[in-house]
Amino acid sequence: MNMDDDLERLAGKLRAAASGADAGDEAIPMLTEVVEVPRYDRSELPSTLVEIDWAQLAMRVRENVLAGLLGRADALLDAQLRASLQAVIGRATESLAADLGTTLEQLIRDLVARAVAEEITRVHDEVIRARGGAGPGAG
């Protein structure tokens, strides 16, 4: 992968993050901000402009700027991911609470129906015993 691919990947990340929530906008540098790049020692610099390898210098500056932006993009993506996960977890929690409510309601209905049936059976049996054991078929 070359430097242009890295820049395109970074630009894609920044575009995708910018189209989402505003949670991490401070991580994207504004056009008015100064992007800090490492300074170079005098010993690294050529003595004349003719000696400068402009392609190498451009690549070095590009790498430094890219590294700085990628560090900021990670912070932005972390904030975006956190916000997205909170929304997903919130929806899952609401869905789970609704499912639990429905299940609990059905369980209570079943328990009450069973308890009523058992009580009716018990009362029926007591009435039969009180009448001397004659059941509906005895006669």
PDB file of C-alpha atoms in Angstrom:
ATOM      1  CA  MET A   1       0.000   0.000   0.000  1.00  0.00           C
ATOM      2  CA  ASN A   2       1.424   3.405  -0.904  1.00  0.00           C
ATOM      3  CA  MET A   3       1.067   6.827   0.683  1.00  0.00           C
ATOM      4  CA  ASP A   4      -1.748   7.883  -1.673  1.00  0.00           C
ATOM      5  CA  ASP A   5      -3.770   4.841  -0.589  1.00  0.00           C
ATOM      6  CA  ASP A   6      -3.202   5.813   3.042  1.00  0.00           C
ATOM      7  CA  LEU A   7      -4.369   9.354   2.337  1.00  0.00           C
ATOM      8  CA  GLU A   8      -7.468   8.087   0.524  1.00  0.00           C
ATOM      9  CA  ARG A   9      -8.237   5.720   3.425  1.00  0.00           C
ATOM     10  CA  LEU A  10      -7.861   8.574   5.917  1.00  0.00           C
ATOM     11  CA  ALA A  11     -10.030  10.863   3.802  1.00  0.00           C
ATOM     12  CA  GLY A  12     -12.680   8.140   3.619  1.00  0.00           C
ATOM     13  CA  LYS A  13     -12.608   7.689   7.397  1.00  0.00           C
ATOM     14  CA  LEU A  14     -12.901  11.416   7.971  1.00  0.00           C
ATOM     15  CA  ARG A  15     -15.769  11.742   5.461  1.00  0.00           C
ATOM     16  CA  ALA A  16     -17.630   8.820   7.046  1.00  0.00           C
ATOM     17  CA  ALA A  17     -17.091  10.211  10.527  1.00  0.00           C
ATOM     18  CA  ALA A  18     -18.156  13.713   9.484  1.00  0.00           C
ATOM     19  CA  SER A  19     -21.401  12.401   8.009  1.00  0.00           C
ATOM     20  CA  GLY A  20     -22.291  10.806  11.379  1.00  0.00           C
ATOM     21  CA  ALA A  21     -22.978  12.406  14.755  1.00  0.00           C
ATOM     22  CA  ASP A  22     -21.120  15.524  15.921  1.00  0.00           C
ATOM     23  CA  ALA A  23     -19.704  13.707  18.986  1.00  0.00           C
ATOM     24  CA  GLY A  24     -16.080  13.994  17.988  1.00  0.00           C
ATOM     25  CA  ASP A  25     -15.892  17.105  15.789  1.00  0.00           C
ATOM     26  CA  GLU A  26     -13.003  18.435  17.876  1.00  0.00           C
ATOM     27  CA  ALA A  27     -10.861  15.587  16.529  1.00  0.00           C
ATOM     28  CA  ILE A  28     -11.055  16.943  12.962  1.00  0.00           C
ATOM     29  CA  PRO A  29      -8.642  19.807  12.363  1.00  0.00           C
ATOM     30  CA  MET A  30     -10.242  22.975  11.047  1.00  0.00           C
ATOM     31  CA  LEU A  31      -8.714  24.829   8.120  1.00  0.00           C
ATOM     32  CA  THR A  32      -7.744  27.605  10.522  1.00  0.00           C
ATOM     33  CA  GLU A  33      -5.853  25.227  12.854  1.00  0.00           C
ATOM     34  CA  VAL A  34      -2.132  24.762  12.624  1.00  0.00           C
ATOM     35  CA  VAL A  35      -1.226  21.115  12.242  1.00  0.00           C
ATOM     36  CA  GLU A  36       1.886  20.415  14.277  1.00  0.00           C
ATOM     37  CA  VAL A  37       4.623  18.671  12.328  1.00  0.00           C
ATOM     38  CA  PRO A  38       7.950  17.604  13.764  1.00  0.00           C
ATOM     39  CA  ARG A  39      10.770  20.081  13.353  1.00  0.00           C
ATOM     40  CA  TYR A  40      13.972  19.024  11.687  1.00  0.00           C
ATOM     41  CA  ASP A  41      17.487  19.354  13.051  1.00  0.00           C
ATOM     42  CA  ARG A  42      19.794  21.699  11.182  1.00  0.00           C
ATOM     43  CA  SER A  43      22.091  18.744  10.573  1.00  0.00           C
ATOM     44  CA  GLU A  44      19.294  17.070   8.590  1.00  0.00           C
ATOM     45  CA  LEU A  45      18.727  20.077   6.345  1.00  0.00           C
ATOM     46  CA  PRO A  46      20.775  20.715   3.197  1.00  0.00           C
ATOM     47  CA  SER A  47      22.872  23.841   3.050  1.00  0.00           C
ATOM     48  CA  THR A  48      21.381  25.029  -0.283  1.00  0.00           C
ATOM     49  CA  LEU A  49      18.014  24.688  -1.960  1.00  0.00           C
ATOM     50  CA  VAL A  50      19.639  22.906  -4.882  1.00  0.00           C
ATOM     51  CA  GLU A  51      20.620  20.009  -2.597  1.00  0.00           C
ATOM     52  CA  ILE A  52      17.054  19.389  -1.405  1.00  0.00           C
ATOM     53  CA  ASP A  53      15.435  16.161  -2.518  1.00  0.00           C
ATOM     54  CA  TRP A  54      11.933  17.624  -2.832  1.00  0.00           C
ATOM     55  CA  ALA A  55      10.262  14.273  -3.412  1.00  0.00           C
ATOM     56  CA  GLN A  56      11.818  12.804  -0.281  1.00  0.00           C
ATOM     57  CA  LEU A  57      11.004  15.924   1.737  1.00  0.00           C
ATOM     58  CA  ALA A  58       7.410  15.888   0.509  1.00  0.00           C
ATOM     59  CA  MET A  59       7.087  12.203   1.392  1.00  0.00           C
ATOM     60  CA  ARG A  60       8.536  12.798   4.872  1.00  0.00           C
ATOM     61  CA  VAL A  61       6.220  15.745   5.564  1.00  0.00           C
ATOM     62  CA  ARG A  62       3.253  13.770   4.191  1.00  0.00           C
ATOM     63  CA  GLU A  63       4.078  10.848   6.508  1.00  0.00           C
ATOM     64  CA  ASN A  64       4.320  13.163   9.521  1.00  0.00           C
ATOM     65  CA  VAL A  65       1.040  14.912   8.737  1.00  0.00           C
ATOM     66  CA  LEU A  66      -0.687  11.601   8.011  1.00  0.00           C
ATOM     67  CA  ALA A  67       0.518  10.138  11.319  1.00  0.00           C
ATOM     68  CA  GLY A  68      -0.859  13.165  13.176  1.00  0.00           C
ATOM     69  CA  LEU A  69      -4.207  13.020  11.395  1.00  0.00           C
ATOM     70  CA  LEU A  70      -4.551   9.269  11.873  1.00  0.00           C
ATOM     71  CA  GLY A  71      -4.028   9.734  15.601  1.00  0.00           C
ATOM     72  CA  ARG A  72      -6.838  12.284  15.662  1.00  0.00           C
ATOM     73  CA  ALA A  73      -9.036  10.110  13.437  1.00  0.00           C
ATOM     74  CA  ASP A  74      -8.701   7.210  15.902  1.00  0.00           C
ATOM     75  CA  ALA A  75     -10.028   9.438  18.691  1.00  0.00           C
ATOM     76  CA  LEU A  76     -12.895  10.538  16.465  1.00  0.00           C
ATOM     77  CA  LEU A  77     -13.725   6.986  15.445  1.00  0.00           C
ATOM     78  CA  ASP A  78     -13.625   5.852  19.083  1.00  0.00           C
ATOM     79  CA  ALA A  79     -16.161   8.563  19.976  1.00  0.00           C
ATOM     80  CA  GLN A  80     -18.338   7.629  16.985  1.00  0.00           C
ATOM     81  CA  LEU A  81     -18.167   3.936  17.866  1.00  0.00           C
ATOM     82  CA  ARG A  82     -19.034   4.662  21.487  1.00  0.00           C
ATOM     83  CA  ALA A  83     -22.057   6.752  20.457  1.00  0.00           C
ATOM     84  CA  SER A  84     -23.208   4.095  17.980  1.00  0.00           C
ATOM     85  CA  LEU A  85     -22.816   1.329  20.538  1.00  0.00           C
ATOM     86  CA  GLN A  86     -24.780   3.320  23.102  1.00  0.00           C
ATOM     87  CA  ALA A  87     -27.639   3.700  20.635  1.00  0.00           C
ATOM     88  CA  VAL A  88     -27.571  -0.010  19.732  1.00  0.00           C
ATOM     89  CA  ILE A  89     -27.407  -1.062  23.386  1.00  0.00           C
ATOM     90  CA  GLY A  90     -30.259   1.334  24.200  1.00  0.00           C
ATOM     91  CA  ARG A  91     -32.463  -0.185  21.499  1.00  0.00           C
ATOM     92  CA  ALA A  92     -31.527  -3.716  22.575  1.00  0.00           C
ATOM     93  CA  THR A  93     -32.332  -2.885  26.198  1.00  0.00           C
ATOM     94  CA  GLU A  94     -35.728  -1.465  25.258  1.00  0.00           C
ATOM     95  CA  SER A  95     -36.496  -4.525  23.141  1.00  0.00           C
ATOM     96  CA  LEU A  96     -35.371  -6.878  25.900  1.00  0.00           C
ATOM     97  CA  ALA A  97     -37.469  -5.021  28.482  1.00  0.00           C
ATOM     98  CA  ALA A  98     -40.535  -5.248  26.224  1.00  0.00           C
ATOM     99  CA  ASP A  99     -39.953  -8.983  25.616  1.00  0.00           C
ATOM    100  CA  LEU A 100     -39.472  -9.600  29.330  1.00  0.00           C
ATOM    101  CA  GLY A 101     -42.660  -7.680  30.097  1.00  0.00           C
ATOM    102  CA  THR A 102     -44.651  -9.740  27.591  1.00  0.00           C
ATOM    103  CA  THR A 103     -43.166 -13.008  28.845  1.00  0.00           C
ATOM    104  CA  LEU A 104     -43.779 -12.082  32.482  1.00  0.00           C
ATOM    105  CA  GLU A 105     -47.373 -11.069  31.740  1.00  0.00           C
ATOM    106  CA  GLN A 106     -48.038 -14.402  30.005  1.00  0.00           C
ATOM    107  CA  LEU A 107     -46.396 -16.310  32.851  1.00  0.00           C
ATOM    108  CA  ILE A 108     -48.573 -14.536  35.418  1.00  0.00           C
ATOM    109  CA  ARG A 109     -51.705 -15.219  33.343  1.00  0.00           C
ATOM    110  CA  ASP A 110     -50.784 -18.926  33.139  1.00  0.00           C
ATOM    111  CA  LEU A 111     -50.077 -19.116  36.884  1.00  0.00           C
ATOM    112  CA  VAL A 112     -53.333 -17.375  37.781  1.00  0.00           C
ATOM    113  CA  ALA A 113     -55.317 -19.616  35.411  1.00  0.00           C
ATOM    114  CA  ARG A 114     -53.703 -22.726  36.922  1.00  0.00           C
ATOM    115  CA  ALA A 115     -54.326 -21.483  40.489  1.00  0.00           C
ATOM    116  CA  VAL A 116     -57.996 -20.700  39.679  1.00  0.00           C
ATOM    117  CA  ALA A 117     -58.461 -24.148  38.082  1.00  0.00           C
ATOM    118  CA  GLU A 118     -56.887 -25.857  41.109  1.00  0.00           C
ATOM    119  CA  GLU A 119     -59.053 -23.844  43.515  1.00  0.00           C
ATOM    120  CA  ILE A 120     -62.217 -24.632  41.562  1.00  0.00           C
ATOM    121  CA  THR A 121     -61.279 -28.324  41.589  1.00  0.00           C
ATOM    122  CA  ARG A 122     -60.631 -28.183  45.360  1.00  0.00           C
ATOM    123  CA  VAL A 123     -63.957 -26.434  46.053  1.00  0.00           C
ATOM    124  CA  HIS A 124     -65.760 -28.915  43.788  1.00  0.00           C
ATOM    125  CA  ASP A 125     -64.193 -31.847  45.661  1.00  0.00           C
ATOM    126  CA  GLU A 126     -65.201 -30.332  49.043  1.00  0.00           C
ATOM    127  CA  VAL A 127     -68.791 -29.865  47.879  1.00  0.00           C
ATOM    128  CA  ILE A 128     -68.934 -33.482  46.728  1.00  0.00           C
ATOM    129  CA  ARG A 129     -67.523 -34.760  50.046  1.00  0.00           C
ATOM    130  CA  ALA A 130     -69.990 -32.589  51.978  1.00  0.00           C
ATOM    131  CA  ARG A 131     -72.943 -34.108  50.097  1.00  0.00           C
ATOM    132  CA  GLY A 132     -71.873 -37.596  50.978  1.00  0.00           C
ATOM    133  CA  GLY A 133     -69.608 -38.524  48.165  1.00  0.00           C
ATOM    134  CA  ALA A 134     -72.224 -38.543  45.411  1.00  0.00           C
ATOM    135  CA  GLY A 135     -70.610 -37.448  42.238  1.00  0.00           C
ATOM    136  CA  PRO A 136     -72.335 -36.236  39.082  1.00  0.00           C
ATOM    137  CA  GLY A 137     -72.506 -39.787  37.727  1.00  0.00           C
ATOM    138  CA  ALA A 138     -73.733 -41.371  40.993  1.00  0.00           C
ATOM    139  CA  GLY A 139     -77.416 -41.419  41.284  1.00  0.00           C
TER     140      GLY A 139
END
